[in-house]
Coordinates of C-alpha atoms in Angstrom, one line a residue:
M1 CA 13.0 -150.0 151.5
S2 CA 10.0 -148.0 151.0
K3 CA 10.2 -144.5 149.2
L4 CA 7.8 -141.6 149.3
K5 CA 6.2 -140.5 146.1
I6 CA 5.7 -137.0 145.4
A7 CA 4.0 -135.6 142.3
I8 CA 5.3 -132.2 141.0
Q9 CA 3.7 -130.3 137.9
K10 CA 5.3 -131.5 135.0
S11 CA 6.5 -128.3 133.8
G12 CA 6.2 -124.5 134.0
R13 CA 7.1 -122.1 137.0
L14 CA 5.8 -124.6 139.8
N15 CA 8.0 -127.1 138.4
E16 CA 10.8 -125.0 138.8
D17 CA 10.3 -123.5 142.1
S18 CA 8.9 -127.2 143.5
M19 CA 12.5 -128.8 142.1
K20 CA 14.5 -125.7 143.8
I21 CA 12.5 -126.0 147.1
L22 CA 13.7 -129.9 147.1
K23 CA 17.4 -128.9 145.9
D24 CA 17.1 -126.5 149.0
V25 CA 16.3 -129.0 151.8
G26 CA 19.4 -131.3 150.2
I27 CA 17.8 -133.6 148.4
A28 CA 19.5 -134.5 145.0
I29 CA 17.2 -135.5 142.0
V30 CA 18.6 -137.9 139.4
N31 CA 16.2 -137.0 136.2
G32 CA 16.6 -136.7 132.5
K33 CA 14.8 -134.9 129.8
D34 CA 11.3 -135.5 129.4
Q35 CA 11.5 -138.2 132.3
L36 CA 7.8 -138.6 134.0
K37 CA 9.6 -140.3 137.2
A38 CA 12.9 -139.9 139.1
S39 CA 14.5 -140.8 142.1
A40 CA 16.4 -138.8 144.8
K41 CA 20.1 -140.0 145.3
N42 CA 20.5 -139.3 148.9
F43 CA 16.4 -139.4 150.6
P44 CA 13.9 -142.1 150.0
L45 CA 12.2 -140.0 147.4
E46 CA 10.5 -141.0 144.1
V47 CA 9.2 -137.7 141.8
F48 CA 6.3 -138.3 139.3
Y49 CA 6.1 -135.7 137.2
L50 CA 2.4 -134.9 136.1
R51 CA -0.3 -133.0 134.6
N52 CA -1.4 -130.1 137.4
G53 CA -5.2 -130.8 136.7
D54 CA -4.4 -134.7 137.4
I55 CA -2.4 -134.8 140.5
P56 CA -5.6 -134.6 143.1
Q57 CA -6.9 -137.3 141.8
Y58 CA -3.3 -139.1 142.2
L59 CA -3.6 -137.9 145.6
K60 CA -7.0 -139.3 146.1
D61 CA -6.1 -142.8 144.8
G62 CA -2.9 -143.3 146.6
V63 CA -1.3 -143.4 143.7
V64 CA 1.3 -140.7 145.3
D65 CA 1.9 -140.2 148.7
V66 CA 2.4 -136.2 148.7
A67 CA 2.2 -133.2 146.0
I68 CA 3.2 -130.1 145.9
I69 CA 0.4 -128.3 144.2
G70 CA -1.2 -125.3 143.7
E71 CA -4.0 -124.5 146.5
N72 CA -6.3 -123.1 143.8
V73 CA -6.3 -126.8 142.3
L74 CA -6.8 -128.5 145.5
V75 CA -9.4 -126.6 146.1
E76 CA -11.0 -127.2 142.7
K77 CA -10.3 -130.9 142.6
G78 CA -9.1 -132.0 146.3
Q79 CA -12.0 -132.0 148.6
N80 CA -10.7 -133.5 151.6
I81 CA -7.1 -133.7 150.9
T82 CA -4.9 -132.3 153.8
V83 CA -2.5 -129.6 153.4
A84 CA 0.8 -130.4 155.3
V85 CA 2.8 -127.4 154.6
K86 CA 2.4 -123.8 152.8
L87 CA 5.2 -123.6 150.8
G88 CA 5.1 -119.8 149.8
F89 CA 5.7 -119.6 146.3
S90 CA 3.5 -119.3 143.1
S91 CA 1.3 -117.0 144.7
C92 CA -2.0 -116.0 142.5
K93 CA -5.9 -115.3 142.9
V94 CA -8.6 -116.7 141.5
S95 CA -10.8 -113.7 141.0
V96 CA -13.4 -112.1 138.8
A97 CA -13.1 -110.0 136.0
I98 CA -15.0 -108.2 134.0
P99 CA -15.1 -105.8 130.7
K100 CA -13.5 -102.6 131.6
G101 CA -16.5 -100.2 130.7
K102 CA -18.9 -102.4 132.8
G103 CA -19.8 -101.3 136.5
Y104 CA -19.4 -103.4 139.7
N105 CA -20.4 -102.8 143.2
S106 CA -20.7 -106.3 144.6
I107 CA -20.8 -109.7 143.8
K108 CA -24.8 -109.5 143.6
D109 CA -24.5 -107.8 140.2
L110 CA -23.4 -111.2 139.1
E111 CA -27.3 -112.1 139.5
G112 CA -28.3 -113.9 136.5
K113 CA -25.3 -113.1 134.4
R114 CA -23.1 -115.6 132.4
I115 CA -19.8 -116.5 133.8
A116 CA -17.1 -118.5 131.7
T117 CA -14.5 -120.3 134.2
S118 CA -11.9 -123.1 134.4
Y119 CA -12.9 -123.4 138.2
P120 CA -16.9 -124.4 138.1
N121 CA -16.5 -126.2 141.7
T122 CA -14.9 -123.0 143.4
V123 CA -17.4 -120.6 141.4
N124 CA -20.2 -122.3 142.4
Q125 CA -19.5 -122.9 146.1
F126 CA -18.6 -118.6 146.1
L127 CA -21.9 -118.2 144.6
K128 CA -23.6 -120.5 146.7
D129 CA -22.3 -119.0 149.9
N130 CA -23.3 -115.2 148.8
N131 CA -26.8 -116.4 147.3
V132 CA -26.1 -115.1 144.1
N133 CA -27.7 -117.7 140.6
A134 CA -25.7 -117.1 137.6
N135 CA -24.9 -119.3 134.7
L136 CA -21.6 -121.0 134.1
H137 CA -20.0 -121.6 131.0
I138 CA -17.0 -124.0 131.7
I139 CA -13.9 -123.5 129.5
N140 CA -10.8 -125.1 129.5
G141 CA -7.9 -122.6 127.8
S142 CA -8.6 -119.1 127.3
V143 CA -11.2 -117.9 129.6
E144 CA -10.2 -114.0 129.4
I145 CA -11.4 -114.3 125.2
A146 CA -15.4 -115.0 126.3
P147 CA -16.4 -111.3 127.2
N148 CA -15.1 -110.4 123.8
I149 CA -17.0 -113.1 121.5
G150 CA -20.1 -112.2 123.4
L151 CA -19.8 -115.5 125.5
A152 CA -20.1 -114.4 129.1
D153 CA -20.6 -111.6 131.0
A154 CA -17.8 -112.0 133.2
I155 CA -14.8 -114.4 134.1
V156 CA -13.1 -116.3 136.9
D157 CA -9.9 -117.2 136.6
I158 CA -6.2 -117.2 138.0
V159 CA -4.7 -113.6 138.2
S160 CA -1.0 -113.5 138.8
S161 CA 0.1 -109.6 137.4
G162 CA -3.0 -108.9 136.0
S163 CA -1.3 -108.4 132.5
T164 CA -3.5 -111.0 130.7
L165 CA -6.6 -109.2 131.9
F166 CA -5.4 -105.6 130.7
K167 CA -4.4 -107.2 127.1
N168 CA -8.2 -108.5 126.9
N169 CA -9.7 -105.0 128.2
L170 CA -10.7 -107.2 131.4
K171 CA -10.9 -105.6 135.2
E172 CA -10.3 -107.4 138.3
V173 CA -13.5 -106.5 140.5
D174 CA -13.1 -109.5 143.4
V175 CA -11.2 -112.2 144.9
I176 CA -12.8 -115.4 145.3
L177 CA -9.2 -117.3 146.5
K178 CA -6.0 -116.1 147.4
S179 CA -3.4 -119.2 146.6
E180 CA 0.2 -120.5 147.1
A181 CA 1.9 -123.8 146.3
V182 CA 1.2 -126.4 149.4
L183 CA 2.2 -129.8 150.1
A184 CA -0.5 -132.0 150.1
V185 CA -1.0 -135.3 151.5
S186 CA -3.0 -138.6 150.2
P187 CA -5.4 -139.9 152.5
Q188 CA -4.3 -143.5 152.0
I189 CA -0.1 -142.7 152.7
S190 CA 1.2 -145.3 154.9
T191 CA 2.5 -145.5 158.1
E192 CA 6.0 -146.0 156.9
N193 CA 6.0 -143.2 154.1
Q194 CA 4.1 -141.1 157.0
A195 CA 7.8 -141.1 159.1
I196 CA 9.6 -140.3 155.5
L197 CA 7.2 -137.3 155.4
N198 CA 7.6 -136.2 158.6
K199 CA 11.4 -135.7 158.1
L200 CA 10.5 -134.3 154.4
Q201 CA 8.4 -131.5 156.6
F202 CA 11.1 -130.7 159.0
R203 CA 13.4 -129.6 156.5
L204 CA 11.1 -127.7 154.6
Q205 CA 10.2 -126.0 157.5
S206 CA 13.5 -125.1 158.2
V207 CA 13.9 -123.7 155.0
L208 CA 10.8 -121.5 155.0
K209 CA 11.5 -120.0 158.4
A210 CA 14.8 -119.2 157.0
R211 CA 13.6 -117.9 153.6
N212 CA 11.6 -115.4 155.9
S213 CA 14.3 -114.4 158.4
R214 CA 17.3 -112.2 158.1
Y215 CA 20.4 -112.5 160.3
V216 CA 21.5 -109.0 161.7
L217 CA 24.7 -108.0 163.4
L218 CA 25.2 -104.6 164.7
N219 CA 27.4 -102.4 166.9
A220 CA 26.4 -100.2 169.6
P221 CA 27.5 -98.3 172.5
N222 CA 26.8 -100.2 176.0
N223 CA 24.4 -97.7 177.1
K224 CA 22.1 -98.2 174.3
V225 CA 22.2 -102.3 174.2
D226 CA 18.8 -102.6 176.6
D227 CA 17.2 -100.4 174.0
I228 CA 18.5 -102.5 171.0
I229 CA 17.6 -105.7 172.7
N230 CA 14.1 -104.3 173.0
I231 CA 13.7 -103.7 169.4
L232 CA 15.2 -106.9 168.2
P233 CA 12.7 -109.7 168.1
G234 CA 15.4 -112.3 168.0
M235 CA 14.7 -116.1 168.6
K236 CA 15.1 -116.3 172.3
S237 CA 17.3 -113.0 173.0
P238 CA 19.9 -111.5 170.8
T239 CA 23.7 -112.5 171.5
V240 CA 25.9 -109.5 172.8
L241 CA 29.7 -109.8 172.6
P242 CA 32.1 -107.2 173.8
L243 CA 34.2 -105.2 170.9
A244 CA 37.8 -104.4 171.2
E245 CA 36.6 -100.9 171.8
E246 CA 35.8 -100.3 175.3
G247 CA 32.4 -99.0 175.7
W248 CA 30.9 -100.9 172.7
S249 CA 29.2 -104.1 172.1
S250 CA 28.3 -106.5 169.1
L251 CA 24.7 -107.7 169.0
H252 CA 23.6 -110.7 166.6
S253 CA 19.9 -111.3 166.0
V254 CA 17.4 -113.0 163.6
I255 CA 14.6 -111.0 162.6
N256 CA 11.9 -111.3 159.9
K257 CA 12.6 -109.9 156.8
N258 CA 9.3 -108.7 156.1
D259 CA 9.9 -105.8 159.1
F260 CA 13.4 -105.6 157.8
W261 CA 13.3 -101.9 157.1
E262 CA 11.1 -100.6 160.3
I263 CA 13.7 -102.4 162.4
I264 CA 16.6 -101.3 160.9
D265 CA 15.2 -97.9 161.0
E266 CA 14.7 -97.8 164.7
L267 CA 17.9 -99.5 165.4
K268 CA 19.8 -96.7 163.9
A269 CA 17.7 -94.4 165.5
N270 CA 18.6 -95.8 169.1
G271 CA 22.2 -95.8 168.3
A272 CA 23.2 -98.8 166.0
E273 CA 26.1 -98.9 164.0
G274 CA 27.9 -100.9 161.5
I275 CA 24.5 -102.9 160.7
L276 CA 25.0 -105.9 158.7
V277 CA 22.0 -108.2 157.4
C278 CA 22.8 -111.7 155.7
P279 CA 20.1 -113.9 154.4
I280 CA 20.4 -117.7 156.1
E281 CA 20.3 -120.9 154.5
N282 CA 18.5 -123.1 156.9
M283 CA 17.0 -122.3 160.4
V284 CA 16.8 -126.0 162.9
L285 CA 14.4 -124.8 165.4

């Protein structure tokens, strides 16, 4: 029986988040310490633990069928590789940073300057798109130190919390790319493995939809039900059930977690009481 081969970062936060989402979609991985390959017990899937920067080439060569990888790495090294699903975790930015004491008005200020980066393809494309000529110094590792030792006037690197920039007396001045983890697909995936991938995608989308939603239960007087229904977005329409107390109903619906507080305040203003908000494990649409 064919198995879908998936590449995952060997270690670090992306590895942890990747393994968690596979667990959340019901896939049990049997892997020992320092193992480079593992199989799922209950799904036709093999996991390959690889260096993040090597994964795009494995996808291009068809060594693996799919990968959970940062969008930033795919943009830098994985041109023409398809993104099947955006996964919503491991968010970061590829940004321009300069010493705190320097001024910056626009990308044009980098004309003729020296830029240190681990993302030459991404930076070159960005400079080309903005008609800016600069000198790139390619560094694999601690890019942030380059301005402090006189190697560069600016850097382009991954920014998450910004603490590393702060420690190195740098400030973020421009964002080239916003990135998150994605499920990327090899151009050489077989028809048989594409069918397995379709099943995996369905599960992933159910979990991602659930992560971004909340289940809401509330009580309301019957004369306010129509007003509250107009507030609740729901998947189709809210469920309305009569309560034992005459003149009252219970309403059940699903809301986007990002709209949570705005909707709750509006519900309360329109007579809703006893509001319960619960996480959702899966949403099969």
